[in-house]
Short mmCIF file of C-alpha atoms in Angstrom, two decimals:
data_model
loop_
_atom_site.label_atom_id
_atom_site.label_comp_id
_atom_site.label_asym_id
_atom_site.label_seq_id
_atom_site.Cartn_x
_atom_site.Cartn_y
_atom_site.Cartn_z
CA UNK H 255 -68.05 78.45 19.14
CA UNK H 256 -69.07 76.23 16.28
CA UNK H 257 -72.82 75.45 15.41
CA UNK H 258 -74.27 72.89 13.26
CA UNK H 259 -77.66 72.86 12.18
CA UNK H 260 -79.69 70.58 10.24
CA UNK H 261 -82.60 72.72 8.51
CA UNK H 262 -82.17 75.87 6.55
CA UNK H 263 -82.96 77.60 9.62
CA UNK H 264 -80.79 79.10 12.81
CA UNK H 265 -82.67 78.50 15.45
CA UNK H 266 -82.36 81.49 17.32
CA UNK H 267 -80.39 84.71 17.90
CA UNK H 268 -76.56 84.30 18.08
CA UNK H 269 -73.70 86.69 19.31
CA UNK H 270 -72.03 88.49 15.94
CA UNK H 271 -68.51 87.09 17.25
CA UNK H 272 -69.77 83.09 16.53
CA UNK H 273 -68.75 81.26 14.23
CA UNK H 274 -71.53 79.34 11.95
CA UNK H 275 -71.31 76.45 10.36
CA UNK H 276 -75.12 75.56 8.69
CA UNK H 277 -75.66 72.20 7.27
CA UNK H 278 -78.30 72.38 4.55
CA UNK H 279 -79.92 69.34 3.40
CA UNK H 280 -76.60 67.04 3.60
CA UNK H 281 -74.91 70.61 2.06
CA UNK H 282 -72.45 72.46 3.31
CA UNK H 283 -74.15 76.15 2.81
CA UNK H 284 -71.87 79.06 2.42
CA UNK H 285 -72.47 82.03 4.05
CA UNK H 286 -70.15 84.01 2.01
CA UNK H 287 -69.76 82.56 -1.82
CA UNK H 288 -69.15 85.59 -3.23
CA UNK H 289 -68.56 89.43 -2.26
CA UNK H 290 -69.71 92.74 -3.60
CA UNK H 291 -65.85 93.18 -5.31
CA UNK H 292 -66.15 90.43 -7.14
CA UNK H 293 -69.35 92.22 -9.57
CA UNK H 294 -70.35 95.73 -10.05
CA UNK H 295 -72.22 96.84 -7.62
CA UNK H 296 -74.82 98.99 -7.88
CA UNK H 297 -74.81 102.60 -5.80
CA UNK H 298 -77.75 104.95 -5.24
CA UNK H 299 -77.56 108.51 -5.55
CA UNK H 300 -78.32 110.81 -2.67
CA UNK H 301 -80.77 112.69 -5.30
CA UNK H 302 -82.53 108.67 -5.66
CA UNK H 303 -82.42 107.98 -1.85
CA UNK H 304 -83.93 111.58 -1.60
CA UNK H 305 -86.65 110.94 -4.32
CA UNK H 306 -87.74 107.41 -2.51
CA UNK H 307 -87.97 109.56 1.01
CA UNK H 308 -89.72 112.58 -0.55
CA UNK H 309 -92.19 110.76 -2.91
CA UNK H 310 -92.22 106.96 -1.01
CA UNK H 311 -90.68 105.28 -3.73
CA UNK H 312 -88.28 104.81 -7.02
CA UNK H 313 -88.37 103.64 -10.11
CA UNK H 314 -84.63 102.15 -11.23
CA UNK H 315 -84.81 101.49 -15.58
CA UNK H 316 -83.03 98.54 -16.16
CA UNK H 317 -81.81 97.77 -12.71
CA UNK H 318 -81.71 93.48 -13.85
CA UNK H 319 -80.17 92.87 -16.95
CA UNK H 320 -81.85 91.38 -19.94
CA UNK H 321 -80.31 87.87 -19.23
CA UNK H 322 -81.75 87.78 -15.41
CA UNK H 323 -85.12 89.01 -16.66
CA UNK H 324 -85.58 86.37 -19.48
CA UNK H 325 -84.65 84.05 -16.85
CA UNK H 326 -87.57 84.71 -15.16
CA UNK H 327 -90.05 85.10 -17.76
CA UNK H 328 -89.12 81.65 -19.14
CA UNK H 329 -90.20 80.18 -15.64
CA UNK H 330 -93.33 82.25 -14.90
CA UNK H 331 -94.21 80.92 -18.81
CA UNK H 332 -93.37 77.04 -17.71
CA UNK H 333 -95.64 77.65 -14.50
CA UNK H 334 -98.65 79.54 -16.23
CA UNK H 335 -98.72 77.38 -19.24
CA UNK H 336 -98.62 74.12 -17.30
CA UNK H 337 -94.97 72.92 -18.30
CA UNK H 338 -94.23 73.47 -14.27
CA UNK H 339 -97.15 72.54 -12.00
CA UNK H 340 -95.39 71.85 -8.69
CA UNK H 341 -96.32 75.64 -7.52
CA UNK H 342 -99.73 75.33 -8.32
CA UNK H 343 -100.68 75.02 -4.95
CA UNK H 344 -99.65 78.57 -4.08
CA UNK H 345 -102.04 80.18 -6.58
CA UNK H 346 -105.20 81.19 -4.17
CA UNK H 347 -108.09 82.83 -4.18
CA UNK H 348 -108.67 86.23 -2.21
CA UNK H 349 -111.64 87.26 -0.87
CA UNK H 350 -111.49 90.78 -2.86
CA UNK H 351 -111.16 88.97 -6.42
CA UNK H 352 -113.91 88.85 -8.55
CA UNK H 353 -114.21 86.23 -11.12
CA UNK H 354 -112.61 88.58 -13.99
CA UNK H 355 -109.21 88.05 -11.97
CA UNK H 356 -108.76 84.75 -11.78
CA UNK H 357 -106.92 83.07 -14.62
CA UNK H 358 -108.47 80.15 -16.52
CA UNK H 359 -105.81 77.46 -15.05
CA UNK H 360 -104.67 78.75 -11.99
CA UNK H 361 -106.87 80.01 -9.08
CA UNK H 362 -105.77 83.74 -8.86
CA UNK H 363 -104.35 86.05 -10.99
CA UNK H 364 -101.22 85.82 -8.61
CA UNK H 365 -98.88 83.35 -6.46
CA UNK H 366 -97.65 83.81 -3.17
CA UNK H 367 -94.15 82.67 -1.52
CA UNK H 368 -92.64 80.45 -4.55
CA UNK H 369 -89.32 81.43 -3.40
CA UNK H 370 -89.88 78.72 -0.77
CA UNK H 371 -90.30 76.26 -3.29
CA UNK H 372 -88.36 76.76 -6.62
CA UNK H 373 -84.83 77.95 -7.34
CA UNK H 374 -85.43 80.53 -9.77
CA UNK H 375 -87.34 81.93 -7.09
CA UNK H 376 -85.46 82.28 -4.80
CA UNK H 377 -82.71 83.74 -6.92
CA UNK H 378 -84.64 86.67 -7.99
CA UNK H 379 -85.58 87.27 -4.41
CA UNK H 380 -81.92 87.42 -3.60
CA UNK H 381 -80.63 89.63 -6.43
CA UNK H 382 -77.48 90.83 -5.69
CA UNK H 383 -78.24 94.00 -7.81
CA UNK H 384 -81.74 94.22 -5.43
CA UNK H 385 -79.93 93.60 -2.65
CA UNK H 386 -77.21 96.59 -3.08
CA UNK H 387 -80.49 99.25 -3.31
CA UNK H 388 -82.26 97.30 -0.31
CA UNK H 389 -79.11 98.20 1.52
CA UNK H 390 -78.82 101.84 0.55
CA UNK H 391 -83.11 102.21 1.37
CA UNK H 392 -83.32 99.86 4.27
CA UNK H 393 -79.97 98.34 5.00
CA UNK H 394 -77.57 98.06 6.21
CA UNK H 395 -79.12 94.62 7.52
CA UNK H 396 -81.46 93.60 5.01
CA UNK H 397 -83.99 90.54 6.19
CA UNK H 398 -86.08 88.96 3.23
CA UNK H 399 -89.58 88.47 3.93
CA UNK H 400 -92.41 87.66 0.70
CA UNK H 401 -92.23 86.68 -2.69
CA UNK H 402 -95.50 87.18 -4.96
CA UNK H 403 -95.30 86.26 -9.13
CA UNK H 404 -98.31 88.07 -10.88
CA UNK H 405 -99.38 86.87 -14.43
CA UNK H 406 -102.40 89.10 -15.14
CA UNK H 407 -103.39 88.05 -18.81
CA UNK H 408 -105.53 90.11 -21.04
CA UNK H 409 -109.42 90.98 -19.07
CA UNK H 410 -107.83 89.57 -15.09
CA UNK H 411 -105.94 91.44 -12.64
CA UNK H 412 -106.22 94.33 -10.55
CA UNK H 413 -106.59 95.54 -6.90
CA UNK H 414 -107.63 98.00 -4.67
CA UNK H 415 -106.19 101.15 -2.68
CA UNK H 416 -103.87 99.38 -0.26
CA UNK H 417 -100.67 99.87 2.38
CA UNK H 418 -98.69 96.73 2.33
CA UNK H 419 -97.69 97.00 6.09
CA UNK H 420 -101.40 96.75 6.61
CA UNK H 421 -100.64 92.98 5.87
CA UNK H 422 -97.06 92.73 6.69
CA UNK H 423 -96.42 93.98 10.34
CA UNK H 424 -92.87 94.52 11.07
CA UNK H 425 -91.75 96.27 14.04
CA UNK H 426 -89.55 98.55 13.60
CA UNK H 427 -91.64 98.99 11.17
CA UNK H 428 -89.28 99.31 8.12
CA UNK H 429 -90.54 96.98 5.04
CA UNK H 430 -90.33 97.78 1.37
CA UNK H 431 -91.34 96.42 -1.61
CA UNK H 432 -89.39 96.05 -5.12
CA UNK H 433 -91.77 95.21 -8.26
CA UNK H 434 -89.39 93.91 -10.82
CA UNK H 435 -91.31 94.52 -14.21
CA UNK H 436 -91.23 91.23 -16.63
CA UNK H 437 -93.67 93.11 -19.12
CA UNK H 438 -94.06 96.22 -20.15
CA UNK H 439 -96.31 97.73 -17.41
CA UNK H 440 -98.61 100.42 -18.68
CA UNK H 441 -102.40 102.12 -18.40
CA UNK H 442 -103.97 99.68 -20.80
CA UNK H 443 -102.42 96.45 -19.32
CA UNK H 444 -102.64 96.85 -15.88
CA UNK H 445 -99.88 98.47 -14.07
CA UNK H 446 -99.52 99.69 -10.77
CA UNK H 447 -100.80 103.30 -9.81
CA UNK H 448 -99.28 105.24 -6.82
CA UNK H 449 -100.22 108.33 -4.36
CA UNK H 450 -96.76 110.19 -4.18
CA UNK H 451 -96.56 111.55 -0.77
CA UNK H 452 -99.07 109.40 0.63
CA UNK H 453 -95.85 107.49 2.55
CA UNK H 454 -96.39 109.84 4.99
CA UNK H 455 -99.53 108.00 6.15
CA UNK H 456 -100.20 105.96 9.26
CA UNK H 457 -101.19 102.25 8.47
CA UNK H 458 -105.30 102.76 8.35
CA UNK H 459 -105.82 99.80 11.06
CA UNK H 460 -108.25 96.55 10.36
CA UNK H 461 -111.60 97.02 11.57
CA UNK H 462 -111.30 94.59 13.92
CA UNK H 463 -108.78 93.62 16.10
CA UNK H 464 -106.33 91.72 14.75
CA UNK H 465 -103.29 88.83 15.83
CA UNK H 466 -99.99 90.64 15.99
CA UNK H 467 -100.76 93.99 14.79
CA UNK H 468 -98.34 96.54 15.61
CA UNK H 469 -98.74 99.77 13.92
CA UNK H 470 -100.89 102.75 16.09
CA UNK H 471 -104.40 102.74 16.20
CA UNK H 472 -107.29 105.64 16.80
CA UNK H 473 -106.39 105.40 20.42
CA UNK H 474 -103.57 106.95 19.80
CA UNK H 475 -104.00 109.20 16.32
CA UNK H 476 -106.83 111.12 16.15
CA UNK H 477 -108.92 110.79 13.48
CA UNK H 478 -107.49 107.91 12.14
CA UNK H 479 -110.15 105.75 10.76
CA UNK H 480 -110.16 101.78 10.11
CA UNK H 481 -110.12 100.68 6.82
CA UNK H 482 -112.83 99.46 4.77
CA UNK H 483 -112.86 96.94 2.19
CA UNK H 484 -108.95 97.53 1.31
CA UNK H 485 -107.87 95.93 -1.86
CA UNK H 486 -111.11 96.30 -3.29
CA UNK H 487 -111.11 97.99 -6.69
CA UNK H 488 -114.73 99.73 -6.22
CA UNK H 489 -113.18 103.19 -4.99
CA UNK H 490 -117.33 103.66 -3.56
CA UNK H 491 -116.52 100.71 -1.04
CA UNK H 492 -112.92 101.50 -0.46
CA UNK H 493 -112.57 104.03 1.99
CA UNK H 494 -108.35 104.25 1.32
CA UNK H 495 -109.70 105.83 -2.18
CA UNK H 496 -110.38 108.85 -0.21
CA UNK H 497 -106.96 108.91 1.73
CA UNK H 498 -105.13 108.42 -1.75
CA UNK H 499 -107.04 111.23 -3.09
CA UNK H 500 -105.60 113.95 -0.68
CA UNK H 501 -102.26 113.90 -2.64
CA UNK H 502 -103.63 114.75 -6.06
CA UNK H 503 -104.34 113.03 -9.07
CA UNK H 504 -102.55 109.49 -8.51
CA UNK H 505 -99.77 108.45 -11.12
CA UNK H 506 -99.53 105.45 -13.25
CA UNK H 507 -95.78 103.80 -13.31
CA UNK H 508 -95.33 102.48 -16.34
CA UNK H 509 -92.01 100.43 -16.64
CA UNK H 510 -90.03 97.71 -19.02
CA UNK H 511 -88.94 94.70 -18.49
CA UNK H 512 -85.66 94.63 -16.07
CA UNK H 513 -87.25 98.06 -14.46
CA UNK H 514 -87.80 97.96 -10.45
CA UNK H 515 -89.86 99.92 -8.27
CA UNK H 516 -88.93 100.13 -4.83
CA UNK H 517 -91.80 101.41 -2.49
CA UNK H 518 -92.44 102.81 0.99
CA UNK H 519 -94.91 100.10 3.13
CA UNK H 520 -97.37 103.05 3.87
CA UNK H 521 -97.63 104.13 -0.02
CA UNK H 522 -101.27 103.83 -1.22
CA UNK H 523 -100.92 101.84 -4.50
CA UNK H 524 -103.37 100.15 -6.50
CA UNK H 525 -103.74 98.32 -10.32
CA UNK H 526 -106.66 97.86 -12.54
CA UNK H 527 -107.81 95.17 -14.95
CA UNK H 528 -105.62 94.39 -17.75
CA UNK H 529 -107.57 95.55 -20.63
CA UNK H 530 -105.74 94.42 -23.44
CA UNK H 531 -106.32 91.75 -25.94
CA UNK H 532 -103.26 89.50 -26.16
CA UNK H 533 -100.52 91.17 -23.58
CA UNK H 534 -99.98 90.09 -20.21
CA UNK H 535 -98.76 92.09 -17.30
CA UNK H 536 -95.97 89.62 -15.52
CA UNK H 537 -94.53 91.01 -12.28
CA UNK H 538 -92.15 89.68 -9.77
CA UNK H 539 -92.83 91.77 -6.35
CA UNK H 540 -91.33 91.07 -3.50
CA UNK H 541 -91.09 92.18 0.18
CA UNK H 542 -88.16 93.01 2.77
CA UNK H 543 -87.33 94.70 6.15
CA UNK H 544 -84.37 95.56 8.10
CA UNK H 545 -83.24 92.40 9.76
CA UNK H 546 -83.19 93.70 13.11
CA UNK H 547 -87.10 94.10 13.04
CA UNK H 548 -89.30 92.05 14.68
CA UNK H 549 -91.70 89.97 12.12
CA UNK H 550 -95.11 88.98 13.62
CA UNK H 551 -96.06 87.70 9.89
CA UNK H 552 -95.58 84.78 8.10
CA UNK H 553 -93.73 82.76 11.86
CA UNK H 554 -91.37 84.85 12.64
CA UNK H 555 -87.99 86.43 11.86
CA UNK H 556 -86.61 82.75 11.57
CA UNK H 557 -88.81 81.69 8.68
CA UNK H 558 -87.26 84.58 6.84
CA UNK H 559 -83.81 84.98 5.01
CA UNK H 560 -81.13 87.29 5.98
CA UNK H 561 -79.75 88.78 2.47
CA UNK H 562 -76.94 91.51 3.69
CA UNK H 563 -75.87 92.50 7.16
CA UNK H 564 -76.13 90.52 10.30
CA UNK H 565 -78.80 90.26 12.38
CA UNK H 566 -79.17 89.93 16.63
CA UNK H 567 -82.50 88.11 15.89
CA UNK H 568 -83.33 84.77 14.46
CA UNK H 569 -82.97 84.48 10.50
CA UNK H 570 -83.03 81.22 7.86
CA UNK H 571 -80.35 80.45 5.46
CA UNK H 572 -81.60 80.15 1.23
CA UNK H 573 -83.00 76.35 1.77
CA UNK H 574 -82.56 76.04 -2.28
CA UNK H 575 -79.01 77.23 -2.40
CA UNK H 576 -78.70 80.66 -4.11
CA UNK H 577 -75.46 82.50 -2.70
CA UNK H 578 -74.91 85.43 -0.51
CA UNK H 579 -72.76 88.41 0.38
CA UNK H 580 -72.63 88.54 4.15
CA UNK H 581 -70.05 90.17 6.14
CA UNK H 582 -66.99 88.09 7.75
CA UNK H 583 -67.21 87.52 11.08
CA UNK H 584 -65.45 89.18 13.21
CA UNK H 585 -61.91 88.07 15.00
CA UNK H 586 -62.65 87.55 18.60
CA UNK H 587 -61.55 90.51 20.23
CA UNK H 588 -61.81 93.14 17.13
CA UNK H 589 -63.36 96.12 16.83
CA UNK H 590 -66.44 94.70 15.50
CA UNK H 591 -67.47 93.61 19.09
CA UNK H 592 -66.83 96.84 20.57
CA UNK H 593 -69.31 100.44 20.11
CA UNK H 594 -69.08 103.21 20.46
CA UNK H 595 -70.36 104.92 24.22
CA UNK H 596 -70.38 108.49 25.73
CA UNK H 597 -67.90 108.94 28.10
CA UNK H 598 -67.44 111.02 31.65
CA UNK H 599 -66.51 114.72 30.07
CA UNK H 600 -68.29 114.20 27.05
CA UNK H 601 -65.56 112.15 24.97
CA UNK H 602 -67.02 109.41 22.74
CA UNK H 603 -64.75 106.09 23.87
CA UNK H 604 -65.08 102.54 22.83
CA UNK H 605 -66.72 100.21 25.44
CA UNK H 606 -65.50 96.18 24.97
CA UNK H 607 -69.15 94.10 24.20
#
């Protein structure tokens, strides 16, 4: 079976034994430019996928090499300085900022989803060198959710104790987050703090009920309470502050440029204000799931890219281009499209899909 389509997107949930042909803008889009043999690859250790389980995330120096990261540090310098204003649209306010972190050109400190727009964007969302961790954490199906690029200059910036799935809802629920440092990232500039341990949270719900929320409430955990005023920096208002503080004294993460940290959804994080002079605090942080989750955020699974793996769920293709390492599909008939079943005696046999 051959499919064309004429957007970036597939429009629904396909056996794995198709074949796909996607039609991109007048393109022909390649599912599979390039393959993990073709590059180095980059492996986690058991003692690394330990540390992100046991602690709810992990810090990998120099995971992008110098030549990716000046890559993007020349564009986020184009957009901030004005060289580049065709994202400006995505820089918006938030009703937890305070004047102090908004930027003077843009409208917030921050800008959400440029991957959807720009090139460069979308080719740091789809690192390859990303990717291979995503699929060691995560994986082996990795579905590509958010982009966000932070600028923070000197006296702006900052947020509040906050769980990212408390935005993002995917169920299972299985997103992560990767910060890729463009800055140094330290206590006087602004970078991010963490609760280790505190992965082992629920998802404090919204006060109120909210559209597509998945994750538990008090109805069914005792004594868990809503949250109040998340993201917001006063730690008086901010009931998280409380939660964070049950796992100790909370650790800074201070990183360089081409360092990554890849955190748990339920971690309580926050940043402060960057209190420098005349350094900024540039981040790239983006979000992904498994790509056999459902995504009640943002559409749905087919607004989102599938990076690695295949999927039985909706997914789009990268709309601006940047190649990917997906799997063959399988030969009609192969082993792919058979799994493995319990059978009468207690054998495990293979059972034809």
């Amino acid at each position: 079976m051959s499919i064309i389509v004429s957007s970036p997107y597939i429009a629904g949930p396909l056996p794995i034994g198709d074949n796909i042909d996607v039609t991109n803008e007048g393109r022909d889009f390649a599912m599979n430019e390039t393959t993990a043999s073709q590059r180095s690859r980059f492996t986690v250790s058991v003692e690394q996928y330990a540390e992100y389980h046991r602690n709810g995330y992990l810090i990998l120096r120099g995971l992008l090499e110098q030549q990716d990261i000046a890559r993007l540090q020349s564009w986020t310098d184009d957009i901030y300085y004005g060289r580049v204003t065709e994202l400006d649209h995505l820089s918006r306010d938030h009703a937890w900022m305070k004047e102090t972190a908004k930027p003077e050109r843009l409208s917030s400190a921050r800008m959400h989803m440029p991957h959807q727009h720009n090139e460069t964007a979308e080719w740091g969302l789809l690192h390859p060198r990303l990717l291979d961790v995503l699929e060691a954490l995560i994986g082996p199906d990795v579905l590509a959710l958010q982009s966000m690029l932070f600028f923070n200059p000197p006296g702006k910036g900052g947020q509040g104790w906050h769980q990212d799935s408390f935005y993002i809802q995917t169920q299972p629920d299985s997103l992560i987050g990767a910060w890729v440092a463009l800055d140094r990232a330290d206590e006087q500039n602004g970078c991010l703090w963490v609760a280790p341990g505190s992965h082992n949270e629920p998802i404090y719900p919204p006060a109120e009920a909210r559209k597509g929320y998945v994750h538990a409430d008090g109805r069914l955990i005792r004594g868990l309470e809503p949250a109040k005023a998340p993201s917001v920096m006063d730690d008086a208002i901010n009931n998280l502050s409380a939660v964070a503080a049950k796992y100790g004294a909370s650790l800074p993460v201070v990183l360089e440029p081409g360092d990554v940290l890849f955190f748990h959804s339920h971690l309580l994080h926050r940043s402060y204000r960057n209190e420098t002079a005349d350094r900024f605090r540039r981040a790239y942080v983006l979000h992904y799931c498994n790509a056999r989750s459902r995504v009640p955020w943002n559409g749905s699974n087919e607004n989102h890219i599938l990076a690695r793996g295949r999927t039985h769920l909706p997914y789009a293709t990268p709309a601006l281009g940047t190649p990917l390492e997906l799997p063959a599909e399988p030969e009609s008939g192969s082993e792919a499209e058979s799994m493995m079943v319990a059978m009468p005696g207690g054998d495990i046999g293979m059972m034809e899909m």
